[in-house]
Tab-separated table of C-alpha atoms in Angstrom:
chain	number	residue	atom	x	y	z
A	1	MET	CA	0.000	0.000	0.000
A	2	LEU	CA	1.312	3.437	-0.934
A	3	PRO	CA	1.985	5.920	1.888
A	4	LEU	CA	-0.447	8.813	2.235
A	5	VAL	CA	0.599	12.485	2.147
A	6	LEU	CA	-1.624	15.503	2.765
A	7	ALA	CA	-0.538	18.433	0.594
A	8	SER	CA	-1.534	21.075	3.117
A	9	SER	CA	-0.265	22.938	6.141
A	10	SER	CA	-3.835	23.389	7.436
A	11	PRO	CA	-4.368	22.085	10.970
A	12	TYR	CA	-8.100	21.809	10.171
A	13	ARG	CA	-7.429	19.411	7.288
A	14	ARG	CA	-5.007	17.362	9.395
A	15	GLU	CA	-7.638	17.013	12.139
A	16	LEU	CA	-10.211	15.851	9.607
A	17	LEU	CA	-7.878	13.353	7.912
A	18	ALA	CA	-6.912	11.908	11.309
A	19	ARG	CA	-10.566	10.836	11.721
A	20	LEU	CA	-9.970	8.116	9.120
A	21	ARG	CA	-7.357	6.471	11.393
A	22	HIS	CA	-4.961	5.864	8.523
A	23	PRO	CA	-1.326	6.942	8.910
A	24	PHE	CA	-0.287	10.001	6.903
A	25	THR	CA	2.306	12.723	6.731
A	26	TRP	CA	1.866	16.256	5.470
A	27	ALA	CA	3.835	18.846	3.603
A	28	SER	CA	3.000	22.320	2.419
A	29	PRO	CA	2.911	22.735	-1.370
A	30	ALA	CA	4.321	25.946	-2.808
A	31	ILE	CA	1.958	27.062	-5.557
A	32	ASP	CA	0.541	30.338	-6.806
A	33	GLU	CA	-3.122	30.451	-5.751
A	34	THR	CA	-4.061	33.441	-7.908
A	35	ALA	CA	-7.209	32.975	-10.002
A	36	LEU	CA	-6.722	33.067	-13.752
A	37	PRO	CA	-8.573	35.757	-15.747
A	38	GLY	CA	-12.201	34.693	-16.189
A	39	GLU	CA	-11.773	31.565	-14.049
A	40	ASP	CA	-14.901	30.652	-12.112
A	41	ALA	CA	-14.877	29.299	-8.551
A	42	GLU	CA	-15.248	25.626	-9.458
A	43	ALA	CA	-12.524	25.732	-12.100
A	44	LEU	CA	-10.269	27.552	-9.634
A	45	VAL	CA	-10.629	25.004	-6.821
A	46	ARG	CA	-10.228	22.059	-9.201
A	47	ARG	CA	-7.055	23.559	-10.696
A	48	LEU	CA	-5.518	24.534	-7.336
A	49	THR	CA	-6.400	21.222	-5.733
A	50	GLU	CA	-4.676	19.214	-8.455
A	51	ALA	CA	-1.723	21.639	-8.534
A	52	LYS	CA	-1.192	21.186	-4.780
A	53	ALA	CA	-1.119	17.399	-5.113
A	54	ARG	CA	1.177	17.466	-8.158
A	55	ALA	CA	3.525	19.974	-6.490
A	56	LEU	CA	4.496	17.231	-4.039
A	57	GLY	CA	4.577	14.421	-6.614
A	58	GLU	CA	8.299	14.621	-7.394
A	59	LEU	CA	9.240	14.851	-3.723
A	60	HIS	CA	7.016	11.893	-2.840
A	61	PRO	CA	7.268	9.257	-5.578
A	62	ALA	CA	5.100	6.177	-5.047
A	63	HIS	CA	2.712	7.949	-2.658
A	64	LEU	CA	-0.957	8.829	-2.592
A	65	ILE	CA	-1.070	12.604	-2.302
A	66	ILE	CA	-4.199	14.463	-1.174
A	67	GLY	CA	-4.700	18.039	-2.370
A	68	SER	CA	-7.541	20.268	-1.260
A	69	ASP	CA	-8.549	23.882	-1.678
A	70	GLN	CA	-11.673	25.840	-0.816
A	71	VAL	CA	-13.409	28.999	-1.923
A	72	ALA	CA	-16.523	30.675	-0.598
A	73	VAL	CA	-18.907	32.266	-3.085
A	74	LEU	CA	-21.465	34.984	-2.323
A	75	ASP	CA	-23.436	36.506	-5.186
A	76	ARG	CA	-20.951	35.028	-7.696
A	77	GLN	CA	-18.070	36.772	-5.914
A	78	ILE	CA	-15.255	34.658	-4.478
A	79	LEU	CA	-14.583	35.435	-0.827
A	80	GLY	CA	-10.993	34.795	0.146
A	81	LYS	CA	-9.567	34.382	3.615
A	82	PRO	CA	-10.090	37.713	5.342
A	83	HIS	CA	-6.700	37.842	7.140
A	84	ASP	CA	-7.897	40.668	9.421
A	85	PHE	CA	-10.828	41.967	11.460
A	86	SER	CA	-11.961	44.602	8.967
A	87	ARG	CA	-12.274	42.207	6.017
A	88	ALA	CA	-13.902	39.529	8.187
A	89	ARG	CA	-16.465	42.065	9.420
A	90	SER	CA	-17.237	43.092	5.826
A	91	GLN	CA	-17.612	39.467	4.704
A	92	LEU	CA	-19.994	38.604	7.534
A	93	LEU	CA	-22.053	41.767	7.030
A	94	ALA	CA	-22.455	40.780	3.355
A	95	ALA	CA	-23.328	37.179	4.303
A	96	SER	CA	-25.919	38.215	6.904
A	97	GLY	CA	-29.352	36.946	5.821
A	98	ASN	CA	-27.824	35.427	2.656
A	99	SER	CA	-26.452	32.100	1.500
A	100	VAL	CA	-22.781	31.374	0.875
A	101	THR	CA	-21.704	28.341	-1.141
A	102	PHE	CA	-18.396	26.727	-0.292
A	103	LEU	CA	-16.693	24.787	-3.048
A	104	THR	CA	-14.069	22.405	-1.743
A	105	GLY	CA	-11.766	20.853	-4.277
A	106	LEU	CA	-10.306	17.421	-3.629
A	107	ALA	CA	-7.576	15.619	-5.543
A	108	LEU	CA	-5.957	12.245	-4.940
A	109	LEU	CA	-2.767	11.755	-6.932
A	110	ASN	CA	-1.075	8.373	-7.241
A	111	SER	CA	2.445	9.680	-7.846
A	112	ALA	CA	3.616	6.228	-8.978
A	113	SER	CA	1.041	5.904	-11.794
A	114	GLY	CA	0.329	9.606	-12.389
A	115	ARG	CA	-3.421	8.995	-12.022
A	116	CYS	CA	-5.195	11.928	-10.395
A	117	GLN	CA	-8.824	11.918	-9.292
A	118	VAL	CA	-10.271	15.431	-8.931
A	119	ASP	CA	-13.654	16.625	-7.706
A	120	ALA	CA	-15.334	19.736	-6.280
A	121	ILE	CA	-17.916	19.392	-3.534
A	122	ALA	CA	-20.457	22.137	-2.831
A	123	PHE	CA	-21.839	22.941	0.610
A	124	THR	CA	-24.131	25.908	1.314
A	125	VAL	CA	-24.451	27.886	4.528
A	126	HIS	CA	-27.616	29.937	5.042
A	127	PHE	CA	-26.818	32.750	7.467
A	128	ARG	CA	-29.159	34.189	10.048
A	129	GLN	CA	-29.818	37.924	9.927
A	130	LEU	CA	-26.874	39.196	11.980
A	131	SER	CA	-26.446	42.525	13.700
A	132	GLU	CA	-23.113	44.299	13.531
A	133	GLU	CA	-22.781	43.781	17.303
A	134	GLN	CA	-23.229	39.993	16.908
A	135	ILE	CA	-20.603	39.933	14.171
A	136	ILE	CA	-18.132	41.935	16.254
A	137	ARG	CA	-18.673	39.712	19.315
A	138	TYR	CA	-18.178	36.612	17.171
A	139	LEU	CA	-14.991	37.920	15.549
A	140	GLN	CA	-13.546	38.963	18.903
A	141	ALA	CA	-14.327	35.536	20.363
A	142	GLU	CA	-13.011	33.316	17.568
A	143	GLN	CA	-10.783	35.445	15.288
A	144	PRO	CA	-11.403	33.279	12.158
A	145	TYR	CA	-9.112	35.337	9.944
A	146	ASP	CA	-7.530	32.283	8.290
A	147	CYS	CA	-10.894	30.814	7.231
A	148	ALA	CA	-12.717	31.370	3.944
A	149	GLY	CA	-16.037	33.036	4.757
A	150	SER	CA	-14.759	34.441	8.082
A	151	PHE	CA	-16.078	31.745	10.426
A	152	LYS	CA	-15.186	28.387	11.949
A	153	ALA	CA	-18.059	25.962	11.406
A	154	GLU	CA	-16.492	23.511	13.856
A	155	GLY	CA	-16.622	26.180	16.577
A	156	LEU	CA	-18.785	29.137	17.547
A	157	GLY	CA	-19.317	29.986	13.859
A	158	VAL	CA	-22.222	27.553	13.791
A	159	SER	CA	-24.184	30.106	15.841
A	160	LEU	CA	-24.252	32.371	12.773
A	161	PHE	CA	-26.186	29.828	10.672
A	162	ARG	CA	-29.891	29.481	9.958
A	163	ALA	CA	-29.329	26.193	8.099
A	164	THR	CA	-26.787	24.230	6.072
A	165	GLU	CA	-27.214	22.225	2.904
A	166	GLY	CA	-24.940	19.650	1.321
A	167	GLU	CA	-23.829	16.052	1.049
A	168	ASP	CA	-20.713	16.218	3.227
A	169	SER	CA	-20.378	18.586	6.169
A	170	THR	CA	-16.636	17.883	6.413
A	171	SER	CA	-16.224	19.706	3.109
A	172	LEU	CA	-17.217	22.911	4.915
A	173	VAL	CA	-14.192	22.564	7.217
A	174	GLY	CA	-11.924	21.925	4.232
A	175	LEU	CA	-11.565	18.214	3.447
A	176	PRO	CA	-14.562	16.207	2.110
A	177	LEU	CA	-13.999	12.876	3.846
A	178	ILE	CA	-16.922	11.033	2.247
A	179	ARG	CA	-15.566	11.674	-1.251
A	180	LEU	CA	-11.984	11.026	-0.092
A	181	VAL	CA	-12.895	7.563	1.236
A	182	HIS	CA	-14.351	6.747	-2.199
A	183	MET	CA	-11.195	7.998	-3.964
A	184	LEU	CA	-8.952	6.008	-1.609
A	185	ALA	CA	-11.018	2.865	-2.316
A	186	GLU	CA	-10.366	3.431	-6.039
A	187	GLU	CA	-6.640	3.211	-5.169
A	188	GLY	CA	-7.070	0.037	-3.097
A	189	VAL	CA	-7.080	1.675	0.346
A	190	ALA	CA	-9.855	0.250	2.521
A	191	ILE	CA	-11.265	2.480	5.245
A	192	PRO	CA	-12.113	1.219	7.771
């Protein structure tokens, strides 16, 4: 069985992958994550996801390499990671009372064969109507500045939601485990 590598430095993705109880290592891929002119959200996450996996292919021959990337989309606009309070506040004010779709790309590269499975999984968050005071309290409490959409669904961020919609809630955190288990099975890895 080929060793498993997660092409990510994200602690959230590592926590999710650990749920499968299969040994893995991780490494951070160095790729340019800039969207191409005219590239839509789904094309962007598919391209970046595969690029992350392939970036580690030469360093990890004969491995199964997992790449993942996520974008949040509100009114056809891609929301990036806010990186600071001001941007996070603006993102949550725009999301208040609206729906944000998260597209999480997933790639599994067999670096021995070159075969790469790629998919994009959608998950929608329907936000409650939020006051500016609620948003400020939330941001001060959780500081989700490294998260697309400006919240942590696995934490207090869930209090901002009216409802969620999608096939795999783990995709919202950044690694769609249901789809990953299927991809691993295609490569002969049985989980459990």
